[in-house]
XYZ file of C-alpha atoms in Angstrom:
681
model
C 55.905 69.304 149.753
C 57.758 71.424 152.315
C 61.487 72.169 152.326
C 63.064 74.233 155.064
C 66.511 75.715 154.446
C 69.272 77.916 155.776
C 72.852 76.990 154.873
C 71.592 73.403 154.614
C 68.285 71.962 153.466
C 65.696 69.741 155.160
C 62.804 67.891 153.492
C 60.004 68.137 156.053
C 57.506 66.148 153.940
C 56.785 65.317 150.284
C 53.565 65.344 148.251
C 52.591 61.834 149.358
C 52.752 62.494 153.094
C 49.417 64.208 153.804
C 45.999 63.850 152.203
C 43.887 66.427 154.070
C 44.147 69.940 155.445
C 43.895 69.000 159.124
C 46.901 66.648 158.997
C 48.935 69.238 157.114
C 48.124 71.992 159.626
C 49.056 69.682 162.484
C 52.458 69.117 160.850
C 53.004 72.864 160.488
C 52.142 73.371 164.159
C 55.173 71.319 165.233
C 57.575 72.789 162.653
C 60.734 74.207 164.270
C 62.971 77.037 163.098
C 66.359 76.098 161.592
C 69.022 78.788 162.078
C 72.092 79.516 159.945
C 73.131 81.509 156.874
C 70.910 81.747 153.783
C 71.662 79.790 150.596
C 68.700 80.212 148.225
C 70.628 78.658 145.320
C 71.221 75.542 147.418
C 67.513 75.469 148.303
C 66.470 75.558 144.624
C 69.007 72.832 143.813
C 67.722 70.649 146.648
C 64.114 71.263 145.557
C 64.973 70.134 142.020
C 66.474 66.896 143.356
C 63.414 66.191 145.523
C 60.988 66.894 142.715
C 62.810 64.399 140.486
C 63.012 61.743 143.197
C 60.763 58.724 142.425
C 57.976 58.429 144.983
C 57.911 62.149 145.803
C 54.305 62.353 144.598
C 54.964 64.869 141.817
C 52.377 64.523 139.052
C 52.954 64.805 135.302
C 53.352 67.965 133.259
C 49.605 68.488 132.794
C 49.285 69.517 136.457
C 50.362 73.109 137.301
C 53.233 73.387 139.803
C 54.352 76.260 142.030
C 57.605 76.591 143.939
C 56.749 79.117 146.641
C 59.808 80.752 148.201
C 59.479 82.332 151.658
C 62.562 84.504 152.153
C 63.762 88.104 152.358
C 65.781 87.459 149.173
C 69.228 87.921 150.715
C 71.508 84.973 149.917
C 75.170 83.935 150.392
C 75.450 81.896 147.186
C 74.923 84.467 144.395
C 74.784 83.846 141.394
C 73.846 80.214 142.012
C 70.408 81.358 143.192
C 69.136 82.774 139.883
C 71.025 80.124 137.866
C 69.268 77.296 139.734
C 65.920 79.090 139.360
C 66.384 79.008 135.579
C 67.393 75.316 135.635
C 64.360 74.512 137.760
C 62.094 76.090 135.136
C 63.755 74.235 132.254
C 63.769 70.772 133.818
C 60.358 70.644 135.512
C 57.462 71.120 133.036
C 54.562 73.459 133.847
C 56.309 75.004 136.893
C 56.235 78.582 138.176
C 58.112 80.349 140.997
C 56.311 82.691 143.403
C 57.685 84.407 146.514
C 56.654 85.884 149.836
C 59.124 88.541 150.960
C 59.412 88.039 154.700
C 60.399 90.767 157.131
C 60.589 94.538 156.745
C 63.661 94.685 154.491
C 62.961 92.666 151.365
C 65.397 92.405 148.443
C 62.707 92.870 145.789
C 65.164 92.871 142.870
C 66.531 89.472 143.905
C 63.052 87.959 144.359
C 62.000 89.359 140.973
C 64.962 87.486 139.406
C 63.430 84.223 140.652
C 59.756 84.956 139.887
C 60.402 86.961 136.666
C 57.530 89.261 137.707
C 56.865 91.448 140.747
C 53.179 90.479 140.387
C 54.142 87.059 141.810
C 55.707 88.580 144.953
C 53.752 89.332 148.123
C 55.131 91.206 151.147
C 53.657 92.487 154.391
C 52.729 95.681 152.548
C 50.392 93.964 150.056
C 49.495 90.826 151.958
C 45.840 91.197 150.920
C 46.880 90.062 147.414
C 48.029 86.653 148.634
C 44.735 84.726 148.590
C 43.481 86.175 145.260
C 46.671 84.859 143.595
C 45.487 81.327 144.340
C 41.929 81.975 143.169
C 42.306 80.170 139.840
C 43.685 77.093 141.642
C 40.818 76.810 144.123
C 38.997 74.760 141.534
C 35.342 73.858 141.089
C 33.572 70.541 141.041
C 33.910 69.015 137.623
C 30.131 69.073 137.168
C 30.068 72.835 137.680
C 33.045 73.412 135.427
C 31.412 71.581 132.487
C 27.731 71.294 133.436
C 26.506 70.353 129.974
C 28.567 67.204 129.551
C 29.013 65.590 132.957
C 26.832 62.757 134.174
C 24.808 63.741 137.203
C 25.078 67.486 136.652
C 22.539 70.311 136.455
C 22.307 72.178 133.170
C 22.551 75.964 133.603
C 19.523 77.949 132.404
C 18.238 81.512 132.781
C 14.493 80.932 133.208
C 11.868 83.690 133.091
C 8.522 82.585 134.561
C 5.717 84.649 133.025
C 2.462 84.010 134.912
C -0.961 85.197 133.768
C -2.757 86.505 136.863
C -5.739 88.144 135.113
C -9.418 87.773 136.048
C -10.084 85.119 133.401
C -7.815 82.741 135.357
C -8.969 83.665 138.847
C -10.915 80.425 139.401
C -7.925 78.316 138.266
C -5.127 80.425 139.716
C -4.424 77.984 142.567
C -4.127 75.138 140.021
C -1.723 77.241 137.989
C 0.441 77.920 141.080
C 0.357 74.231 141.972
C 1.624 73.324 138.491
C 4.348 75.943 138.768
C 5.514 74.756 142.206
C 5.316 71.006 141.641
C 6.076 70.470 137.967
C 8.334 73.412 137.140
C 10.163 74.415 140.318
C 10.093 70.840 141.593
C 12.123 69.678 138.607
C 14.936 72.227 138.703
C 17.842 73.080 140.966
C 17.718 76.843 141.567
C 21.270 77.902 142.238
C 23.636 80.620 140.913
C 25.567 77.905 139.022
C 22.501 75.978 137.788
C 19.068 77.515 137.097
C 18.538 81.219 137.751
C 14.907 82.326 137.905
C 13.070 85.613 137.316
C 9.335 85.965 138.013
C 6.803 88.164 136.177
C 3.050 88.202 136.812
C 0.642 90.224 134.726
C -2.905 91.195 133.854
C -3.336 94.552 132.085
C 0.226 95.418 133.117
C 3.242 93.368 134.141
C 5.042 93.166 137.503
C 8.647 91.961 137.799
C 8.849 90.427 141.286
C 12.529 89.456 141.173
C 15.325 89.146 138.618
C 17.900 86.445 137.929
C 20.473 87.653 140.443
C 18.114 87.968 143.419
C 19.973 86.866 146.537
C 16.715 86.402 148.445
C 15.340 84.067 145.769
C 18.380 82.017 144.861
C 17.185 78.571 145.970
C 14.155 76.304 145.506
C 12.640 76.809 148.954
C 12.520 80.603 148.765
C 11.114 80.698 145.211
C 8.482 78.054 145.962
C 7.460 79.947 149.087
C 7.089 83.166 147.101
C 5.056 81.541 144.310
C 2.658 79.963 146.806
C 1.779 83.446 148.090
C 1.254 85.334 144.815
C -2.291 86.546 144.127
C -4.363 87.064 140.998
C -4.679 90.619 139.677
C -7.880 92.206 138.417
C -7.676 93.443 134.851
C -7.430 92.380 131.230
C -4.853 89.989 129.741
C -1.771 91.690 128.235
C 0.550 88.787 127.460
C 2.430 90.904 124.920
C 3.388 93.449 127.608
C 4.671 90.731 129.959
C 6.705 89.112 127.180
C 8.310 92.476 126.360
C 9.499 92.695 129.977
C 10.743 89.106 129.808
C 12.597 89.855 126.556
C 14.264 92.909 128.144
C 15.415 90.808 131.118
C 16.677 87.869 129.074
C 18.640 90.021 126.603
C 19.941 92.607 129.077
C 23.667 93.363 129.230
C 23.279 94.952 132.661
C 25.195 92.733 135.151
C 22.771 93.717 137.922
C 20.006 91.748 136.131
C 21.947 88.488 136.574
C 21.641 87.103 133.025
C 24.661 84.968 132.104
C 26.463 85.091 128.812
C 26.545 81.805 126.918
C 23.796 80.214 129.057
C 20.517 79.066 127.386
C 17.500 81.355 127.898
C 13.880 80.274 128.364
C 10.543 82.027 128.880
C 7.880 79.729 130.337
C 4.440 81.328 129.984
C 1.441 80.136 132.016
C -1.758 81.545 130.494
C -5.125 80.559 129.070
C -4.483 82.746 125.992
C -7.096 85.417 125.199
C -4.552 88.242 125.232
C -6.021 91.717 124.646
C -3.351 92.254 121.958
C -1.716 89.408 120.043
C 1.704 88.379 121.417
C 2.718 87.145 117.946
C 5.332 89.824 117.156
C 7.133 89.772 120.490
C 7.067 85.935 120.598
C 8.718 85.753 117.175
C 11.283 88.340 118.250
C 12.152 86.298 121.354
C 12.526 83.057 119.416
C 14.693 84.840 116.825
C 16.958 85.911 119.692
C 17.438 82.249 120.640
C 15.047 82.265 123.609
C 13.244 78.926 124.126
C 9.498 79.565 124.429
C 7.179 77.167 126.277
C 3.486 77.927 126.787
C 1.336 76.079 129.350
C -2.329 76.276 130.315
C -4.182 74.418 133.065
C -7.495 75.671 131.648
C -9.622 72.934 129.994
C -11.254 73.168 126.576
C -13.123 75.119 125.271
C -12.030 77.948 127.609
C -8.374 77.912 126.551
C -7.134 79.610 123.388
C -4.865 76.827 122.133
C -3.969 78.724 118.964
C -2.436 81.548 121.016
C -0.365 79.095 123.052
C 1.025 77.589 119.840
C 1.687 81.100 118.561
C 3.723 81.918 121.704
C 5.660 78.635 121.699
C 6.208 78.551 117.947
C 5.703 74.798 117.968
C 3.007 72.338 119.002
C 5.555 70.286 120.958
C 6.199 73.233 123.312
C 2.525 74.226 123.800
C 0.736 72.322 126.585
C -2.921 72.172 127.610
C -4.721 69.569 129.784
C -4.956 66.924 127.015
C -1.153 66.769 126.574
C 0.004 68.199 129.902
C 1.424 64.810 130.864
C 4.116 65.336 128.209
C 5.365 68.582 129.758
C 8.307 67.086 131.688
C 9.646 65.193 128.687
C 10.087 68.509 126.848
C 10.993 70.755 129.792
C 13.665 68.430 131.217
C 15.651 68.609 127.974
C 16.785 72.056 129.086
C 17.130 71.684 132.865
C 17.577 67.991 133.659
C 20.637 65.964 134.516
C 22.023 62.667 133.284
C 23.566 63.773 130.003
C 26.316 61.789 128.308
C 29.834 62.776 129.287
C 32.676 62.067 131.685
C 31.991 60.375 135.001
C 32.410 62.171 138.316
C 35.749 61.519 140.024
C 35.743 59.182 143.045
C 36.593 62.065 145.397
C 33.700 64.285 144.299
C 31.814 65.729 147.241
C 28.492 64.017 148.061
C 26.394 67.113 147.475
C 22.757 66.961 146.449
C 22.433 67.232 142.695
C 19.385 67.562 140.519
C 15.739 67.420 141.467
C 14.558 65.516 144.535
C 11.532 63.288 143.975
C 8.713 63.897 146.464
C 5.467 61.886 146.426
C 2.615 62.011 148.907
C -0.346 59.863 149.773
C -3.060 60.978 152.165
C -1.018 59.761 155.152
C 2.650 59.704 154.097
C 5.467 61.375 152.181
C 8.108 59.485 150.197
C 11.305 61.135 148.991
C 14.205 60.169 146.737
C 17.388 62.249 147.141
C 20.212 62.042 144.602
C 23.770 62.835 145.640
C 26.789 63.578 143.510
C 28.580 60.489 144.733
C 27.583 57.674 147.069
C 26.621 58.964 150.514
C 28.378 57.095 153.313
C 26.424 58.619 156.152
C 22.946 59.187 157.559
C 19.703 60.779 156.391
C 17.145 61.675 159.043
C 14.207 63.936 159.846
C 15.376 67.152 161.501
C 15.325 66.861 165.315
C 14.592 63.115 165.114
C 18.080 61.693 164.557
C 17.711 59.407 167.582
C 14.558 57.576 166.426
C 15.214 54.516 164.209
C 12.030 54.937 162.150
C 13.024 58.521 161.280
C 16.515 57.863 159.962
C 18.346 55.672 157.515
C 22.030 54.749 157.640
C 23.554 54.311 154.196
C 26.658 52.256 153.416
C 26.129 51.060 149.823
C 27.426 52.654 146.625
C 24.096 53.922 145.311
C 23.758 57.661 144.678
C 20.074 57.598 145.602
C 18.553 57.531 149.089
C 14.868 56.672 149.514
C 12.771 57.108 152.615
C 9.079 57.285 153.594
C 7.674 59.296 156.520
C 4.190 58.631 157.887
C 1.686 61.061 159.361
C 2.132 61.776 163.057
C 5.769 60.649 163.153
C 9.204 62.155 162.633
C 7.928 65.734 162.660
C 6.016 65.368 159.376
C 3.678 68.375 159.281
C 0.279 67.947 157.630
C -1.858 71.068 157.238
C -5.132 71.511 155.331
C -5.411 74.233 152.706
C -7.546 77.258 153.523
C -10.041 76.306 150.786
C -10.375 72.754 152.124
C -9.309 71.121 148.849
C -6.413 69.105 150.254
C -3.385 68.870 152.514
C 0.134 70.239 152.418
C 2.883 68.002 153.805
C 6.206 69.433 154.955
C 9.334 68.008 156.562
C 12.980 69.023 156.872
C 15.426 66.219 156.116
C 19.100 66.319 157.071
C 21.848 64.695 155.015
C 24.749 63.916 157.333
C 27.731 63.069 155.143
C 29.840 61.557 157.934
C 28.520 58.364 159.551
C 29.172 59.594 163.109
C 29.535 63.370 163.364
C 27.934 66.587 162.110
C 30.196 68.478 159.704
C 29.977 71.661 157.674
C 29.171 69.565 154.601
C 25.781 68.544 156.033
C 22.728 69.825 154.185
C 19.110 70.394 155.047
C 16.343 69.843 152.497
C 12.918 71.355 153.040
C 10.451 68.924 151.441
C 6.863 69.840 150.556
C 4.050 68.294 148.564
C 0.284 68.529 148.156
C -2.433 65.858 148.236
C -5.857 66.642 146.829
C -8.515 65.478 149.287
C -11.719 66.847 150.787
C -10.959 68.263 154.251
C -13.700 67.750 156.878
C -15.186 71.039 158.080
C -14.348 70.429 161.739
C -10.703 69.739 160.871
C -10.553 72.946 158.839
C -11.907 74.924 161.803
C -9.295 73.410 164.120
C -6.514 74.281 161.686
C -7.573 77.925 161.483
C -7.611 78.314 165.257
C -3.977 77.727 166.155
C -3.349 76.742 169.744
C -0.644 78.745 171.512
C 0.234 75.675 173.582
C 1.478 73.956 170.400
C 3.996 76.699 169.654
C 7.449 75.589 168.455
C 10.467 77.929 168.607
C 13.860 77.706 166.915
C 17.149 79.561 167.426
C 19.688 79.683 164.611
C 22.752 81.584 163.473
C 22.501 82.846 159.897
C 25.060 84.066 157.396
C 24.530 87.158 155.158
C 21.125 88.089 156.647
C 18.574 86.703 159.151
C 16.799 84.898 156.315
C 19.761 83.314 154.526
C 22.037 80.319 155.077
C 22.580 78.853 158.513
C 26.231 78.940 159.579
C 28.031 75.891 160.939
C 31.404 77.608 161.072
C 32.613 81.217 161.044
C 35.805 83.239 161.276
C 36.533 85.587 164.192
C 35.300 89.056 163.204
C 32.861 87.746 160.597
C 29.247 88.959 160.767
C 26.490 86.482 161.654
C 22.855 87.016 162.605
C 21.039 85.528 165.576
C 17.431 84.676 164.721
C 14.721 83.512 167.110
C 11.401 82.427 165.547
C 8.186 80.899 166.912
C 5.109 79.648 165.051
C 2.780 81.170 167.654
C -0.725 82.539 166.880
C -0.725 86.097 165.493
C -1.869 87.675 168.749
C 1.161 86.252 170.570
C 4.554 87.970 170.562
C 7.563 86.696 172.447
C 10.504 87.902 174.505
C 14.029 86.476 174.117
C 15.829 86.482 177.469
C 18.334 84.704 179.702
C 20.741 83.944 176.853
C 24.150 82.375 177.373
C 27.091 81.448 175.178
C 28.967 78.281 176.119
C 32.318 76.850 175.142
C 34.191 73.912 176.561
C 35.580 75.959 179.460
C 33.441 79.084 179.663
C 29.816 80.130 180.151
C 28.927 83.793 179.579
C 25.536 85.481 179.892
C 24.790 87.686 176.870
C 21.123 88.711 177.465
C 19.644 89.214 180.938
C 16.247 88.166 182.309
C 14.599 91.247 180.764
C 16.041 90.483 177.318
C 18.609 93.303 177.479
C 22.231 93.154 176.422
C 24.862 92.376 179.049
C 27.792 93.545 176.937
C 27.539 94.842 173.372
C 30.762 93.065 172.387
C 28.931 89.757 172.782
C 25.449 90.682 171.552
C 23.328 93.830 171.482
C 19.669 93.859 172.547
C 17.688 92.010 169.839
C 15.577 93.748 167.204
C 11.798 93.259 167.533
C 10.735 95.508 164.619
C 9.282 92.698 162.507
C 6.394 92.195 164.962
C 5.128 95.587 163.789
C 6.448 95.813 160.220
C 6.059 92.193 159.034
C 3.525 90.488 161.337
C 2.905 87.713 158.780
C 6.607 86.787 158.833
C 7.786 87.938 162.223
C 10.912 86.916 164.088
C 13.446 88.466 166.443
C 17.004 88.999 165.233
C 20.324 90.712 165.931
C 23.642 91.076 164.168
C 26.802 89.741 165.845
C 30.525 89.993 165.203
C 31.899 86.474 165.728
C 34.152 86.015 168.775
C 35.804 83.106 170.547
C 37.252 82.324 173.955
C 41.024 81.694 174.045
C 41.753 77.992 173.808
C 38.173 77.047 172.826
C 36.999 76.471 169.281
C 33.271 75.677 169.499
C 30.454 77.915 170.727
C 26.877 77.008 171.639
C 24.205 79.671 172.266
C 21.038 79.003 174.250
C 18.154 81.238 175.359
C 14.698 81.242 176.867
C 11.716 82.491 174.864
C 8.525 83.556 176.642
C 5.168 83.959 174.871
C 2.807 86.822 175.639
C -0.794 87.414 174.517
C -0.573 91.026 173.358
C -4.397 91.321 173.198
C -4.864 90.404 176.854
C -5.166 93.661 178.866
C -4.557 91.733 182.092
C -1.203 90.344 180.915
C 1.622 92.532 182.277
C 4.027 91.054 179.742
C 2.606 93.058 176.825
C 4.417 96.122 178.169
C 7.763 94.292 178.101
C 7.936 93.457 174.387
C 10.133 94.869 173.018
C 12.254 95.194 176.171
C 13.017 98.688 177.484
C 16.738 98.507 178.163
C 18.806 101.214 179.869
C 22.302 101.981 178.723
C 24.707 100.225 181.045
C 28.425 99.852 181.592
C 29.629 96.501 180.238
C 30.409 93.835 182.776
C 32.108 90.558 182.009
C 31.010 87.973 184.564
C 32.527 84.914 182.901
C 31.687 81.808 184.849
C 34.399 79.157 184.611
C 33.305 75.540 184.768
C 34.547 74.062 187.990
C 36.863 71.147 187.433
C 36.143 67.943 189.306
C 39.043 66.355 191.098
C 39.886 62.698 190.664
C 39.028 62.105 194.337
C 35.531 63.550 193.875
C 34.933 61.502 190.738
C 35.894 58.343 192.572
C 33.405 58.940 195.373
C 30.093 56.992 195.341
C 28.207 60.201 196.209
C 29.435 61.994 193.066
C 28.675 59.036 190.778
C 25.205 58.614 192.278
C 24.467 62.309 191.785
C 25.491 62.134 188.110
C 23.328 59.042 187.494
C 20.267 60.721 189.091
C 20.915 63.859 187.017
C 21.103 61.850 183.788
C 17.938 59.902 184.654
C 16.098 63.183 185.237
C 17.324 64.576 181.904
C 16.124 61.502 180.022
C 12.772 61.505 181.794
C 12.104 65.199 181.147
C 13.494 65.314 177.621
C 11.089 67.073 175.278
C 11.365 68.194 171.689
C 10.089 71.614 172.696
C 12.112 71.963 175.898
C 9.361 73.697 177.913
C 10.801 75.205 181.115
C 9.422 77.095 184.100
C 7.196 79.901 182.814
C 8.465 83.442 183.290
C 6.204 85.457 185.597
C 3.449 87.304 183.719
C 3.875 85.283 180.484
C 1.829 82.481 178.914
C 4.629 79.943 178.362
C 8.452 79.758 178.306
C 10.589 77.515 176.095
C 14.310 76.761 176.026
C 16.054 76.956 172.631
C 19.635 76.530 171.472
C 21.681 76.819 168.299
C 23.728 74.155 166.622
C 27.369 74.180 167.648
C 29.327 76.901 165.849
C 32.921 76.078 164.943
C 34.870 79.352 165.299
C 37.999 79.670 163.154
C 40.899 82.027 163.741
C 42.059 81.875 160.124
C 40.246 81.715 156.801
C 42.948 79.408 155.481
C 41.481 76.373 157.223
C 38.089 76.778 155.597
C 37.210 76.644 151.880
C 36.770 80.125 150.439
C 33.134 79.439 149.588
C 32.069 77.238 152.477
C 28.394 78.016 152.059
C 28.086 77.557 148.313
C 25.091 75.433 149.078
C 22.935 76.569 151.971
C 23.464 74.689 155.187
C 20.454 73.583 157.213
C 17.926 76.401 157.082
């Protein structure tokens, strides 16, 4: 509700008028100043009348209420002002009065009479305290507020994965990793508010790879990717040493470890037993501290020491070997699953992905089941294939599950044989678009993977090892926090984002990012020239190519950017060219140009305005014919990879672009935590 006052009062709108932020902001945009003397007492009296008026939209006394006064505190109706403030408190239950002291000369004593505390007053001198005052009212989804008793929620758990990587398991280490990825990580939602994971591998000594608060490993995709790449370690088996490290992590009071108070703790141990020293004492100590112990082995009899697994778990029902491995989920999901008895989600709950996503593969297809927090009234599709009917599904029913099957060779489903030739990995990125027509910041990307055991023909394995440079795919994205974190769909002016250009080219190929432009509705501005050098550092500095040398197995080009916008335009789109170069070819001149050698230059700002087309031109047959031919050419030449004319001296050039970035002038029009769940990555 908004009341504007001077000597008189005006109800601009009540609580029933607007239901979303955009409509409310639009109403504030057309608000006009009302001049006159100041009567704060009259304003409080008028507010009391409006709050009591039937149909105002005021809710009952269980809902907190704030009367927020914007004034310098100087009034012409003393002492009515503080008298009416007291009446307001007595007659409206669960109400509080806050104030913003406007201007440079604020009557703090008067405002303190209304608020009864200077802590509830903000002025221009301490304006940074304004947003934190509202922190407790920002709210959380009901399933995050009470995760143990809400249907459809994820149970929080601090989970330590303790993985035996000793020589005795070397021949089964890939099976152990597969179990960990598919049956452990595949059944949990790794998130700061759900399951936090720490990883320890060990042989004769233990190695803590990451702790519970790791920002780099705070989601399923990153943890699964890390686990797939861990290696066995030569040495004896010292399960007791690894469990001591796990115990220290799970019972630590150090906030940097990331263990949460009041959240269940679990140590899941993957081993074949045969520890050099019995883990009996430390296992009993962990269970006595309330830590849930589960022991798993993929090693068949008689090679597994089943007695040691039972000793670690403390119970036969939490010790699993191949004969009873099929029962693992029924025990494990008691601590991490969803679907517990409790209150239902409200009808306005956001349609975010909740709980584990089911992924099943055959030799030629992948089927997925995605569960959302409430019914999704939108579209699910394979990334980059939103315009192909067989690659998308439009959902209008009230079910909270979406099912879809992708077949080999279609919709961007990637099928790659394992290096050992024992089967195939399938991978696809699926987009959940929560609005039926448009892309919004609520959209989410899910990276789906699964494995099918199958003998891979030798010739196919040889082809997979020898990657063809002509098949290279490149992507260009804007990331928040770091080049490897969430992809931004919106950002505030002055906020830091990271440009990231990445290509899946063969290892001997590096690439140059060049001819980059930023586009808005009215402007086009070049930000990197044809040599890949910066045009003006205020837009973007010359990209960083260090990962080609330092991290060749995970190389990409990146650069930090301070978000900007053009006056009058809200959306930005960035596009670049990427040219591939064979760095091992002595006859290729391009290998001397990566990274680019850029001189320091004086900034220039050659902004190219889009030429407007007059009504007379648009009416002419020549103009219409030209536009039709242009569109026909675009449709004919449309390619997923957008190959363009090759830059001289290079192997191949591709055109890439980001998703549209919505640039905000004010944080107030975006939720404080707009990237609580990663956007499309």
